[in-house]
PDB file of C-alpha atoms in Angstrom:
ATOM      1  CA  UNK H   1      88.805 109.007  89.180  1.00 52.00           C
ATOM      2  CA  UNK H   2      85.563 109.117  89.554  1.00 56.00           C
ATOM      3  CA  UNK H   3      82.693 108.236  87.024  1.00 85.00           C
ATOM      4  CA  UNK H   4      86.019 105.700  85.529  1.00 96.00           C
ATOM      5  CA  UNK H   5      84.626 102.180  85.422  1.00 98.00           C
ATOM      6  CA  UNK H   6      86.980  99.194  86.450  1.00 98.00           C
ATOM      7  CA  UNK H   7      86.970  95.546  86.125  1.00 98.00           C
ATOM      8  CA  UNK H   8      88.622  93.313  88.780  1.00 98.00           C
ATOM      9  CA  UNK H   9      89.359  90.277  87.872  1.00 98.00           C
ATOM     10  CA  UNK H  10      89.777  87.654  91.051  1.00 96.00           C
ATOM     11  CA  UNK H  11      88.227  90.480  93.205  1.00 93.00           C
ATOM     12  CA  UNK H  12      87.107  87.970  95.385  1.00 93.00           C
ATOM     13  CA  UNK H  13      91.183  86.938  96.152  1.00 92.00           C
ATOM     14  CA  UNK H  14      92.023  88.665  98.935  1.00 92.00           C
ATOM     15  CA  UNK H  15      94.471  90.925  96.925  1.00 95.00           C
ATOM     16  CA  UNK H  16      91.400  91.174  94.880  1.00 94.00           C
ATOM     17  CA  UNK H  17      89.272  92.312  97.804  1.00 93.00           C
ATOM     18  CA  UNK H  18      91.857  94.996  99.195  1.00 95.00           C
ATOM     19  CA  UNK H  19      91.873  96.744  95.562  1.00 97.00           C
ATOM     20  CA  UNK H  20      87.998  96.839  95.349  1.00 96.00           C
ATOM     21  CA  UNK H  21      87.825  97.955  99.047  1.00 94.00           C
ATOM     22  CA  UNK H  22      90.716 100.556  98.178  1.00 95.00           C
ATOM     23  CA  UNK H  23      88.780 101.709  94.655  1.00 95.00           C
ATOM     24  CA  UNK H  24      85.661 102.085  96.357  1.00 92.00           C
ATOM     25  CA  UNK H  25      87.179 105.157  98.310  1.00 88.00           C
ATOM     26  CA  UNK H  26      88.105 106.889  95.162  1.00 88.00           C
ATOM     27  CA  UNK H  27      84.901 106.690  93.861  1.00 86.00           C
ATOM     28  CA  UNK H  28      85.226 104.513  90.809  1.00 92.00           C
ATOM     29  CA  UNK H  29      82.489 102.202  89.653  1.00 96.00           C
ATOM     30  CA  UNK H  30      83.434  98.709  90.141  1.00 97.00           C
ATOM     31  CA  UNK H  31      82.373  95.285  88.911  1.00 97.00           C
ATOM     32  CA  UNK H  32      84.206  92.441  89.924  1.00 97.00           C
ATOM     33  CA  UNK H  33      84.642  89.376  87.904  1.00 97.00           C
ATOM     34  CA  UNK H  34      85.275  85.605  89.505  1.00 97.00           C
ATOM     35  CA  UNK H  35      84.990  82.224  89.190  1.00 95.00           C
ATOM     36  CA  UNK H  36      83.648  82.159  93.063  1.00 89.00           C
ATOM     37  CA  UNK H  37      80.422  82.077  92.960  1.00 80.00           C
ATOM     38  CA  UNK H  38      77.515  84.149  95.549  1.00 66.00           C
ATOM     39  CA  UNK H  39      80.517  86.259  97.530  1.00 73.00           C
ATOM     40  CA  UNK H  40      79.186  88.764  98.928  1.00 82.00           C
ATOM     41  CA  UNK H  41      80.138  92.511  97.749  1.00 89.00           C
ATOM     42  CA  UNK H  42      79.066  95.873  98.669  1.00 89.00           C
ATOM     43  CA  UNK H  43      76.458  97.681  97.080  1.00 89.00           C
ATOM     44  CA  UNK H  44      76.534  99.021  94.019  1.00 92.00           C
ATOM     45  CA  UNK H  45      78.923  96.753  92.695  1.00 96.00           C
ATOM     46  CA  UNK H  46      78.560  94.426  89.770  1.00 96.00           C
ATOM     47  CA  UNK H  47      79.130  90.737  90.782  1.00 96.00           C
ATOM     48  CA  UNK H  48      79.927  88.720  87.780  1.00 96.00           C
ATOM     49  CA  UNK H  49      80.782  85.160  89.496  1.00 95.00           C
ATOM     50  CA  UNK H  50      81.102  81.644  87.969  1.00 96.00           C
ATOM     51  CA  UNK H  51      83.603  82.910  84.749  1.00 97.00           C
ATOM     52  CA  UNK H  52      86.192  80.561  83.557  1.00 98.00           C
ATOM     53  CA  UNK H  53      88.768  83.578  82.179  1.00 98.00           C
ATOM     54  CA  UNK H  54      90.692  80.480  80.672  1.00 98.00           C
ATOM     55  CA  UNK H  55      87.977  80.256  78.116  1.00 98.00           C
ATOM     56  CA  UNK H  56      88.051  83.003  75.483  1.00 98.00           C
ATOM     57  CA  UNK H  57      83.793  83.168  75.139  1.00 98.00           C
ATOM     58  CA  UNK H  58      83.702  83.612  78.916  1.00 98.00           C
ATOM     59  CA  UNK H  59      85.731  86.311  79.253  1.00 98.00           C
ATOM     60  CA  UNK H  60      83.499  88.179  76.308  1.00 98.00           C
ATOM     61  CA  UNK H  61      80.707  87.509  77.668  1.00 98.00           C
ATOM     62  CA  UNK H  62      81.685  88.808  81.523  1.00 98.00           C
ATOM     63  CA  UNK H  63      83.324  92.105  79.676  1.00 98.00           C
ATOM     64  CA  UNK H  64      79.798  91.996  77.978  1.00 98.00           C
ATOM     65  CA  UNK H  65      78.147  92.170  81.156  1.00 98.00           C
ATOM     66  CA  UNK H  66      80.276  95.296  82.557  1.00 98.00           C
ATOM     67  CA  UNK H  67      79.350  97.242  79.865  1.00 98.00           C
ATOM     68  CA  UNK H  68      75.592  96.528  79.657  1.00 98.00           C
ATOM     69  CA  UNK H  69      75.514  97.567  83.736  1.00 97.00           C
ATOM     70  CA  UNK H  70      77.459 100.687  83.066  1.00 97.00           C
ATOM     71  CA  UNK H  71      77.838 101.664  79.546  1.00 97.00           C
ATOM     72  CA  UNK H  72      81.897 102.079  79.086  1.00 97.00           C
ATOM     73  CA  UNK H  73      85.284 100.225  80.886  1.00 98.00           C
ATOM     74  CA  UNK H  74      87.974 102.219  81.617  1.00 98.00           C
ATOM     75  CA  UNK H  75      90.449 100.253  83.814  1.00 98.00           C
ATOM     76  CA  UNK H  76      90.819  96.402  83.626  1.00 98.00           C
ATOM     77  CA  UNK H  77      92.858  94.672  86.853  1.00 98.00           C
ATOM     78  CA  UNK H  78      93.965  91.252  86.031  1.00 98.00           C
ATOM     79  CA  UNK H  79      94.262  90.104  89.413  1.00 98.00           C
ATOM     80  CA  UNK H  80      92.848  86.691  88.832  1.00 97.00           C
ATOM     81  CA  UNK H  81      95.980  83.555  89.121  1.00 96.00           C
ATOM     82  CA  UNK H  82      97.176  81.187  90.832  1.00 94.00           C
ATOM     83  CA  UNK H  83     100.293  79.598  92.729  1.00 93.00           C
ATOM     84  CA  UNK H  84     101.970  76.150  93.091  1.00 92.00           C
ATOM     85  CA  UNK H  85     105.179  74.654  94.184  1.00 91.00           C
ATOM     86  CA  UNK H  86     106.257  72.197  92.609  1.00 92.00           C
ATOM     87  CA  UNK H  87     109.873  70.501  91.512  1.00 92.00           C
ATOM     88  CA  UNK H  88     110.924  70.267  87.573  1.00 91.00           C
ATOM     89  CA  UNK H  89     111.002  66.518  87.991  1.00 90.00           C
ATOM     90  CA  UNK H  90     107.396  66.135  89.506  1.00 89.00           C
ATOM     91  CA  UNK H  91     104.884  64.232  86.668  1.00 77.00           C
ATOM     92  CA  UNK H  92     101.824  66.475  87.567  1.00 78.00           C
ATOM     93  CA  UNK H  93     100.688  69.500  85.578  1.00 84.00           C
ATOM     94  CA  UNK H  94     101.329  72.066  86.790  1.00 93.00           C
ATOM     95  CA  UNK H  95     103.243  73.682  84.420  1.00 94.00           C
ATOM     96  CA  UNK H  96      99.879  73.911  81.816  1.00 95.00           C
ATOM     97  CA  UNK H  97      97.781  74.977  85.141  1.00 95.00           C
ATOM     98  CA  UNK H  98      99.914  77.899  85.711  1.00 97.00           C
ATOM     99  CA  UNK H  99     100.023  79.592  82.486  1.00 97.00           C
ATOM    100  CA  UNK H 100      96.383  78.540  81.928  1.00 98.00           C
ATOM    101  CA  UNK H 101      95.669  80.864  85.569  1.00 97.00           C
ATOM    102  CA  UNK H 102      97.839  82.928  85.359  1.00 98.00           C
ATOM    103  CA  UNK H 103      98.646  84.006  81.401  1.00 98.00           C
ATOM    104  CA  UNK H 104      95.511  82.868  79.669  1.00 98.00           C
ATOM    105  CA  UNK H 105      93.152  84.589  82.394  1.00 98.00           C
ATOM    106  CA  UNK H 106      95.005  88.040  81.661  1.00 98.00           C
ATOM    107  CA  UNK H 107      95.046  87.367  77.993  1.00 98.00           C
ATOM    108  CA  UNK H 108      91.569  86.485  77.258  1.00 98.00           C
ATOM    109  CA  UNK H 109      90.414  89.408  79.505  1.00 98.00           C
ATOM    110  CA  UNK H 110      92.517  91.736  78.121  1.00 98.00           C
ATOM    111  CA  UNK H 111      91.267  90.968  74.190  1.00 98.00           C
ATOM    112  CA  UNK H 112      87.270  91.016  75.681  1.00 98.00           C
ATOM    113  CA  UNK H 113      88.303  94.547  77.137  1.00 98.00           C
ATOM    114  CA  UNK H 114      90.422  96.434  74.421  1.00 98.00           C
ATOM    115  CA  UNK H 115      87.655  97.841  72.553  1.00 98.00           C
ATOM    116  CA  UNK H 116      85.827  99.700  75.234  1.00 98.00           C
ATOM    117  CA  UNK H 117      89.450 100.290  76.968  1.00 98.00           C
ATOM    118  CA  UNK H 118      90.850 101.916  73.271  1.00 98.00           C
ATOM    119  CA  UNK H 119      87.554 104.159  73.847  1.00 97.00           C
ATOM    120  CA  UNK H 120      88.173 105.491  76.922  1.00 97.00           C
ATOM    121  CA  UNK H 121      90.342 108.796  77.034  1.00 95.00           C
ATOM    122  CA  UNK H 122      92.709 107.142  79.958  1.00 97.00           C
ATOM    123  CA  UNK H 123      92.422 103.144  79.443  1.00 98.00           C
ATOM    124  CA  UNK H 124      94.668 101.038  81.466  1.00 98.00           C
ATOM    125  CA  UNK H 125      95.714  97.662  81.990  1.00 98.00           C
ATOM    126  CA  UNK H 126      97.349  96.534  85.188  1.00 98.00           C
ATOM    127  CA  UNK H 127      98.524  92.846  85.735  1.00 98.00           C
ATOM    128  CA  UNK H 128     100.026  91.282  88.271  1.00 98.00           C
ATOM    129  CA  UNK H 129     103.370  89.638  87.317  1.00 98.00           C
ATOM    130  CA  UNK H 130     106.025  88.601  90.398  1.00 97.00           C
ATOM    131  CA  UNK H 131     109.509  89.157  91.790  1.00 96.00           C
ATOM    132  CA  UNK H 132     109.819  85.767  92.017  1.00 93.00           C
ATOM    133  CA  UNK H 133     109.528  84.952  88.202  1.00 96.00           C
ATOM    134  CA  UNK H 134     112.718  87.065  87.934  1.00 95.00           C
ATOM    135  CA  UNK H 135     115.063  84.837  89.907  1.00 92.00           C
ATOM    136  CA  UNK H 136     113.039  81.695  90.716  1.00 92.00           C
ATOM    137  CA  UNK H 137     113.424  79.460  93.618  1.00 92.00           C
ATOM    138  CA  UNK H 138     113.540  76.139  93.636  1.00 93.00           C
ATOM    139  CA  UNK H 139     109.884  74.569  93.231  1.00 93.00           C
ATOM    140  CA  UNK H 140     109.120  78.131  91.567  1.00 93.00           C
ATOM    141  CA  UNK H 141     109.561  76.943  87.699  1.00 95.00           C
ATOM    142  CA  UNK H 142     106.281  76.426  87.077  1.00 96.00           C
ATOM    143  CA  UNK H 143     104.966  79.737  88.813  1.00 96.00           C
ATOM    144  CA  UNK H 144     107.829  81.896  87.578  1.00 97.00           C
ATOM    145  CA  UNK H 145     107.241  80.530  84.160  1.00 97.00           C
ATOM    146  CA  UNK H 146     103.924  81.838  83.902  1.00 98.00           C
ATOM    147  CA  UNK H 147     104.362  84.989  85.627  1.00 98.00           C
ATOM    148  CA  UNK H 148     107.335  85.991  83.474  1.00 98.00           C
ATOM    149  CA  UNK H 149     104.379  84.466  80.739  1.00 98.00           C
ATOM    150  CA  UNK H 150     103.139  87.731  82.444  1.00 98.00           C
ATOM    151  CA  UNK H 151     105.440  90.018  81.991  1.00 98.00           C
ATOM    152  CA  UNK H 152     106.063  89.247  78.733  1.00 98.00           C
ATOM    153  CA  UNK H 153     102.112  89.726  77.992  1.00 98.00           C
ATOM    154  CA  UNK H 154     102.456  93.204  79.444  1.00 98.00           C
ATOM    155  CA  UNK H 155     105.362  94.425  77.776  1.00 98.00           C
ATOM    156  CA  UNK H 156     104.132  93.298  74.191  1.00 98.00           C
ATOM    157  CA  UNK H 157     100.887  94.729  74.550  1.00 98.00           C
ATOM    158  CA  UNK H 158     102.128  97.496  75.845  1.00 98.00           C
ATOM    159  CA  UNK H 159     103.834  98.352  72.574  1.00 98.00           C
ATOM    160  CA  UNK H 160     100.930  97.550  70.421  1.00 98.00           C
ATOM    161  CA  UNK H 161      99.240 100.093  72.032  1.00 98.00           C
ATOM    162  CA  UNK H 162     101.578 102.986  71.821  1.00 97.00           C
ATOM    163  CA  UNK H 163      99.403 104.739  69.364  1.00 97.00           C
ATOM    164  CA  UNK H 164      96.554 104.398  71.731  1.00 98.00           C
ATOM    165  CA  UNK H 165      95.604 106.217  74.638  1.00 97.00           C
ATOM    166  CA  UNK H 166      95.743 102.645  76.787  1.00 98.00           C
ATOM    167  CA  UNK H 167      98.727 101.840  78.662  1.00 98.00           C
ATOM    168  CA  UNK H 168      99.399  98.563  80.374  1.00 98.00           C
ATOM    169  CA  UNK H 169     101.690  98.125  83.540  1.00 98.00           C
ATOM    170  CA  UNK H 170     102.319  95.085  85.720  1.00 98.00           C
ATOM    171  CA  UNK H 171     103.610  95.019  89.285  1.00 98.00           C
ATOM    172  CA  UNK H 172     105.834  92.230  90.504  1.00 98.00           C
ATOM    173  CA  UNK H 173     104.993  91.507  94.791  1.00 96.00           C
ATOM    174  CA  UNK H 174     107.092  89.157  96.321  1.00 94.00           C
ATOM    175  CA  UNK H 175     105.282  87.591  99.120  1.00 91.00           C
ATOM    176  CA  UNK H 176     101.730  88.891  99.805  1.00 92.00           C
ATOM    177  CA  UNK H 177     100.451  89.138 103.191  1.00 90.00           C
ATOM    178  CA  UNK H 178      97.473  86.775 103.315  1.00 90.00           C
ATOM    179  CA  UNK H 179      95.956  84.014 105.383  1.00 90.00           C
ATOM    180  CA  UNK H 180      96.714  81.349 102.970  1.00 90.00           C
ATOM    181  CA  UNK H 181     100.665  82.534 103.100  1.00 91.00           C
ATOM    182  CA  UNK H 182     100.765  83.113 106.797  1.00 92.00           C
ATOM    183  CA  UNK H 183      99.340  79.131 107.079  1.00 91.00           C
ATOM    184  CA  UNK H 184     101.990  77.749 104.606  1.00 88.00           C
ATOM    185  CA  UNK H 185     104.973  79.590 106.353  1.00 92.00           C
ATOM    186  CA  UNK H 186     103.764  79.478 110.059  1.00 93.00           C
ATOM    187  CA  UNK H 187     107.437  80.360 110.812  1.00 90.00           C
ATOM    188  CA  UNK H 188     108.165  83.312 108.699  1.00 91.00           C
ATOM    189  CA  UNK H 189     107.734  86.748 109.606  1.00 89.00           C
ATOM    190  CA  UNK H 190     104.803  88.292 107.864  1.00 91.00           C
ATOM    191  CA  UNK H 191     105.632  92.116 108.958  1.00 90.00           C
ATOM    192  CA  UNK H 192     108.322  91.927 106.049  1.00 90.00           C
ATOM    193  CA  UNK H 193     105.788  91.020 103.367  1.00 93.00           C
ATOM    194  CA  UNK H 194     103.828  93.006 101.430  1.00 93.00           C
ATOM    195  CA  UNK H 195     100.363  94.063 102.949  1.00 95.00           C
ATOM    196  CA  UNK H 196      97.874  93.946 100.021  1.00 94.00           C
ATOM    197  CA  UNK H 197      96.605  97.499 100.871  1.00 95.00           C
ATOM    198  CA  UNK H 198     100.478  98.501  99.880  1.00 96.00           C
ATOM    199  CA  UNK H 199      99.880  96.300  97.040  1.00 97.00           C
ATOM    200  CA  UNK H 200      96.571  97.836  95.901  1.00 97.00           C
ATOM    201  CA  UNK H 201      97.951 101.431  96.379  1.00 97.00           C
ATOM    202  CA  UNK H 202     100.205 101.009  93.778  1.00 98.00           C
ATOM    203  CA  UNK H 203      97.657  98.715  91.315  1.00 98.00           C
ATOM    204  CA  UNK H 204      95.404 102.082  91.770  1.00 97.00           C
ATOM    205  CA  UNK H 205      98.121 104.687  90.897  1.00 98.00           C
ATOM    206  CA  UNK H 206      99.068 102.318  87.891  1.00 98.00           C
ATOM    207  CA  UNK H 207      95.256 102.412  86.912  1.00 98.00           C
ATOM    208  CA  UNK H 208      94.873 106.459  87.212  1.00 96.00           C
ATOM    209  CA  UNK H 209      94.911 109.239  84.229  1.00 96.00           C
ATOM    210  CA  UNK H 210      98.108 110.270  86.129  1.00 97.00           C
ATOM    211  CA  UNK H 211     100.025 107.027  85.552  1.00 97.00           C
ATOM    212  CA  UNK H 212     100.098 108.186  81.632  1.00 97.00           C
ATOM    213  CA  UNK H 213     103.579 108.545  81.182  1.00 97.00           C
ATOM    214  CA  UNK H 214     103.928 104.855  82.168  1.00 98.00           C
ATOM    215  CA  UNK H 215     103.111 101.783  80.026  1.00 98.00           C
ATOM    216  CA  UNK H 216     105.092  98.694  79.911  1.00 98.00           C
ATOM    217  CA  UNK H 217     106.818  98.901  83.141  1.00 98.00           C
ATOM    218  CA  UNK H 218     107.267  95.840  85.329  1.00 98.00           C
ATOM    219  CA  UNK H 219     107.244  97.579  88.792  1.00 98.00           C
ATOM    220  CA  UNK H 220     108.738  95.547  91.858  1.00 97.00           C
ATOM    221  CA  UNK H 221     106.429  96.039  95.210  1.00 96.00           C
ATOM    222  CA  UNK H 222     108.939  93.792  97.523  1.00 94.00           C
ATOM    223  CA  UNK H 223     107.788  94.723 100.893  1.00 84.00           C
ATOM    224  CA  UNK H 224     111.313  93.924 102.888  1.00 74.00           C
ATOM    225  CA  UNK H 225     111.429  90.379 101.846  1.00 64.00           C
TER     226      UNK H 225
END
C-alpha cells in the first residue's frame, strides 16, 4: 500500500488513533482530519484539526487540504461519530445529533472525496456502521438510527459506484475497547470487546487494492460480546 494516500476522519478518536498508528506500518501517507484541535501526531502526517464534517464547505475545504499536501486521495476512513443513550420518550435531541455525527459527517466527506477517490486505480471508502443498529437496545434508538443511517449510506453508494473502480464497505463493532467504555461499564468485562487494533485490522484490509472484490458489505467485527 504504499505511496496510497488516506484520509482519517476522527483520527484523533481513539479508534481513530489505532488505524493511523496501524496505517503508519504499512507505509501509507496519512492525513488525519478532526474537529480536535493541536493533537499531537507523528511526523509526516497531515493534521487538519478544527473541521465541522456536518457542514458541507468544511468538509471541501479539509479534502482540499489533503490533496494540496500530497497531490491525490486514495482511501477515505469515516471514522468520525458519535454515541448517546437515550430513551424514545426523552425531549432532548438527540435523535438530530446522531445522524448529524454520525450520517452527515460520512456523507459530506464522502461527496468532498469522490473525485480524487474515482481517480485513483483502487479508491475505497470504509465507514463505520454498528452491530448494535441491527437489533437495538433499549436507549439505542437514536444511535442505531443513525448508524443503520450508515449502513444505508454505504450500501447506496456502493451501487452508484459499480462502474467505478471505488468500492465502499462499512464494518459494524459492537462494543469497542476504550477508556471512555471501560468508565461507563466499570462492571463489564472488557476482554470480550473488541480491541480497536482488531478493529483497525479489518478497516485496513477493507481499505487495500486486495479488498476489490468487496463493496457494499456491512461486515460484523463483534469481539465475543
Amino acid at each position: 500500500m504504499s505511496e496510497r494516500v488516506i484520509a482519517i476522519t476522527g483520527g484523533h478518536g481513539a479508534l481513530g488513533h489505532a488505524v493511523l498508528s496501524a496505517a503508519r506500518n504499512t507505509g501509507l501517507k496519512i492525513a488525519v482530519i478532526d474537529h480536535a484541535m493541536g493533537n499531537p501526531v507523528p511526523q509526516g502526517v497531515l493534521a487538519l484539526g478544527g473541521v465541522d464534517l456536518t457542514d458541507p464547505k468544511q468538509a471541501e475545504g479539509a479534502i482540499t487540504g489533503v490533496i494540496s499536501r500530497f497531490g491525490r486521495l486514495d482511501v477515505l476512513l469515516n471514522i468520525a461519530g458519535g454515541f448517546v443513550w437515550q430513551t424514545v420518550d426523552d425531549t432532548a435531541s438527540a435523535w438530530d445529533r446522531m445522524h448529524a455525527l454520525n450520517v452527515s459527517t460520512a456523507l459530506n466527506a464522502s461527496r468532498a472525496a469522490l473525485p480524487y477517490l474515482k481517480a485513483s486505480d483502487e479508491g475505497r471508502i470504509v465507514n463505520i456502521g454498528s452491530a448494535a443498529a441491527l437489533k437495538p437496545g433499549a436507549g439505542m434508538g437514536a444511535y442505531g438510527a443513525a448508524k443503520a443511517g450508515v449502513h444505508a449510506l454505504t450500501q447506496a453508494l456502493a451501487e452508484e459506484l459499480k462502474s467505478t473502480r471505488v468500492t465502499v464497505n462499512a464494518v459494524l463493532p459492537s462494543i469497542i475497547d476504550t477508556p471512555a467504555n471501560r468508565k461507563d461499564m466499570p462492571s463489564a468485562d472488557p476482554a470480550a470487546w473488541v480491541a480497536p487494533a482488531d478493529l483497525a485490522a479489518v478497516i485496513l484490509f477493507l481499505a487495500s487494492p486486495e479488498s476489490r472484490a468487496m463493496t457494499g458489505a456491512l461486515v460484523p467485527v463483534t469481539g465475543r460480546v
